Amino acid sequence: MDIERVNDTTIKFFITYKDIESRGFERDEIWYNRERGEELFFEMMNEANNRDDFELDGPLWIQVHAMDRGLEILVTRGQVTDGGMKLDVPDWQDKHALAEGVASDSDNGSELLDQDESIHEPLELMIGFRDFEDLIDLSHSFLEVDLDNRLFHFEGHYYLHIVFDDERYTEDEQDNMLSHILEYGFESDITVHRVGEYGKSIIDEAALEMLRQQFSQRS
């Protein structure tokens, strides 16, 4: 997937149909299955956050252009002021909707999304590990037992899928936990759908706690 920043408020994606399928999505379902269409969109925006510091705050205007090889998606962030909202939307033709409710205006294929209501998602990350022993060391140093985490193996690396519960952890607590985890692994752009589809699930839940119980820490 290619990500290009157009300006301070607009970002453009291009994702091929092959890439969409490699992420575990079917080409047609992103148009007709609202949840799957939104899921793909959230993945793309999370990657944009990781790569280009494009914050998901405020209303978003989404335009989707279906091409022969894939989708070109333009996302513009509205600027909310005391007098209302300012939105500079580039002019596109032949716009299409990316799942009902994400961009469902039949006239122009675009829709404003309220960030607080529509795309508020918990922090979800894939952490890669070059050495299984690093995972064991992490399990013994990280004692938070309620963290949602699963372990996968894919293309020679181990990946820990982590979901932070926004209702349980503050932003500072999430940052501190992530900093701790990244002392042992590295943040990856690979999606859990791709790893789940083409890799192997090792531990389906409470992976760190299970590793701590099963393996001794190296001296």
Short mmCIF file of C-alpha atoms in Angstrom, two decimals, residues 88-199:
data_model
loop_
_atom_site.label_atom_id
_atom_site.label_comp_id
_atom_site.label_asym_id
_atom_site.label_seq_id
_atom_site.Cartn_x
_atom_site.Cartn_y
_atom_site.Cartn_z
CA ASP A 88 -10.99 21.82 1.83
CA VAL A 89 -12.02 18.82 -0.26
CA PRO A 90 -10.14 18.06 -3.53
CA ASP A 91 -12.34 17.64 -6.59
CA TRP A 92 -12.64 14.04 -7.76
CA GLN A 93 -14.89 12.37 -10.29
CA ASP A 94 -16.24 8.80 -10.45
CA LYS A 95 -16.34 8.47 -6.67
CA HIS A 96 -17.54 5.29 -4.98
CA ALA A 97 -18.56 4.28 -1.48
CA LEU A 98 -16.29 2.23 0.77
CA ALA A 99 -18.94 0.24 2.64
CA GLU A 100 -22.31 1.64 3.68
CA GLY A 101 -21.90 4.10 6.53
CA VAL A 102 -18.24 4.85 5.87
CA ALA A 103 -18.83 6.73 2.63
CA SER A 104 -22.41 6.18 1.60
CA ASP A 105 -23.57 9.38 -0.13
CA SER A 106 -24.86 8.02 -3.45
CA ASP A 107 -24.42 11.38 -5.21
CA ASN A 108 -20.69 11.78 -4.71
CA GLY A 109 -19.38 8.76 -2.84
CA SER A 110 -18.29 10.83 0.15
CA GLU A 111 -19.43 11.44 3.68
CA LEU A 112 -18.33 13.28 6.78
CA LEU A 113 -17.46 10.97 9.65
CA ASP A 114 -17.56 12.13 13.26
CA GLN A 115 -14.30 10.91 14.79
CA ASP A 116 -15.76 10.41 18.26
CA GLU A 117 -18.73 8.37 17.04
CA SER A 118 -17.52 6.58 13.94
CA ILE A 119 -13.85 5.69 14.09
CA HIS A 120 -12.94 5.55 17.75
CA GLU A 121 -10.94 2.36 17.99
CA PRO A 122 -8.72 0.92 20.74
CA LEU A 123 -4.99 0.95 20.18
CA GLU A 124 -4.13 -2.28 18.34
CA LEU A 125 -0.55 -3.23 17.49
CA MET A 126 1.57 -6.04 16.06
CA ILE A 127 4.93 -6.39 17.81
CA GLY A 128 7.56 -8.53 16.11
CA PHE A 129 10.35 -10.47 17.79
CA ARG A 130 13.55 -11.69 16.15
CA ASP A 131 14.27 -14.19 18.92
CA PHE A 132 11.85 -16.36 20.89
CA GLU A 133 13.99 -15.76 23.99
CA ASP A 134 13.14 -12.05 23.77
CA LEU A 135 9.49 -13.00 24.12
CA ILE A 136 10.24 -15.10 27.18
CA ASP A 137 12.20 -12.26 28.77
CA LEU A 138 9.33 -9.88 28.08
CA SER A 139 6.81 -12.25 29.65
CA HIS A 140 8.80 -12.26 32.90
CA SER A 141 9.26 -8.49 33.03
CA PHE A 142 5.74 -7.51 31.93
CA LEU A 143 3.25 -8.61 34.57
CA GLU A 144 0.01 -7.00 33.37
CA VAL A 145 -2.33 -10.02 33.21
CA ASP A 146 -5.43 -8.34 31.74
CA LEU A 147 -3.83 -7.13 28.52
CA ASP A 148 -5.42 -8.64 25.40
CA ASN A 149 -2.54 -10.36 23.56
CA ARG A 150 -2.09 -13.28 21.15
CA LEU A 151 1.01 -14.91 19.69
CA PHE A 152 1.59 -15.83 16.04
CA HIS A 153 4.47 -17.16 13.93
CA PHE A 154 4.87 -15.85 10.40
CA GLU A 155 7.77 -15.89 7.92
CA GLY A 156 10.42 -16.70 10.51
CA HIS A 157 9.34 -14.20 13.15
CA TYR A 158 7.08 -14.27 16.19
CA TYR A 159 4.38 -11.60 16.39
CA LEU A 160 2.48 -10.49 19.47
CA HIS A 161 -0.90 -8.97 18.67
CA ILE A 162 -1.86 -6.51 21.41
CA VAL A 163 -5.10 -4.60 21.99
CA PHE A 164 -5.17 -1.89 24.66
CA ASP A 165 -8.54 -1.35 26.35
CA ASP A 166 -9.18 2.42 26.32
CA GLU A 167 -11.67 2.10 29.15
CA ARG A 168 -9.14 0.33 31.37
CA TYR A 169 -5.88 2.11 30.54
CA THR A 170 -5.15 5.81 30.22
CA GLU A 171 -3.13 7.09 27.28
CA ASP A 172 -0.07 7.52 29.50
CA GLU A 173 -0.41 3.96 30.81
CA GLN A 174 -0.65 2.63 27.26
CA ASP A 175 2.44 4.61 26.25
CA ASN A 176 4.39 3.27 29.22
CA MET A 177 3.40 -0.33 28.52
CA LEU A 178 4.22 0.02 24.84
CA SER A 179 7.63 1.51 25.63
CA HIS A 180 8.32 -1.45 27.90
CA ILE A 181 7.26 -3.99 25.26
CA LEU A 182 9.35 -2.30 22.55
CA GLU A 183 12.49 -2.82 24.63
CA TYR A 184 12.19 -6.47 23.57
CA GLY A 185 10.52 -6.30 20.15
CA PHE A 186 9.75 -3.98 17.24
CA GLU A 187 6.53 -2.44 15.98
CA SER A 188 5.39 -3.95 12.67
CA ASP A 189 3.08 -2.67 9.92
CA ILE A 190 1.90 -6.21 9.18
CA THR A 191 -1.79 -6.75 9.95
CA VAL A 192 -3.26 -9.39 12.23
CA HIS A 193 -5.49 -10.52 9.34
CA ARG A 194 -2.50 -11.33 7.15
CA VAL A 195 -0.66 -13.12 9.95
CA GLY A 196 -3.82 -14.98 10.94
CA GLU A 197 -4.47 -16.04 7.35
CA TYR A 198 -0.97 -17.02 6.24
CA GLY A 199 0.88 -17.59 9.50
#
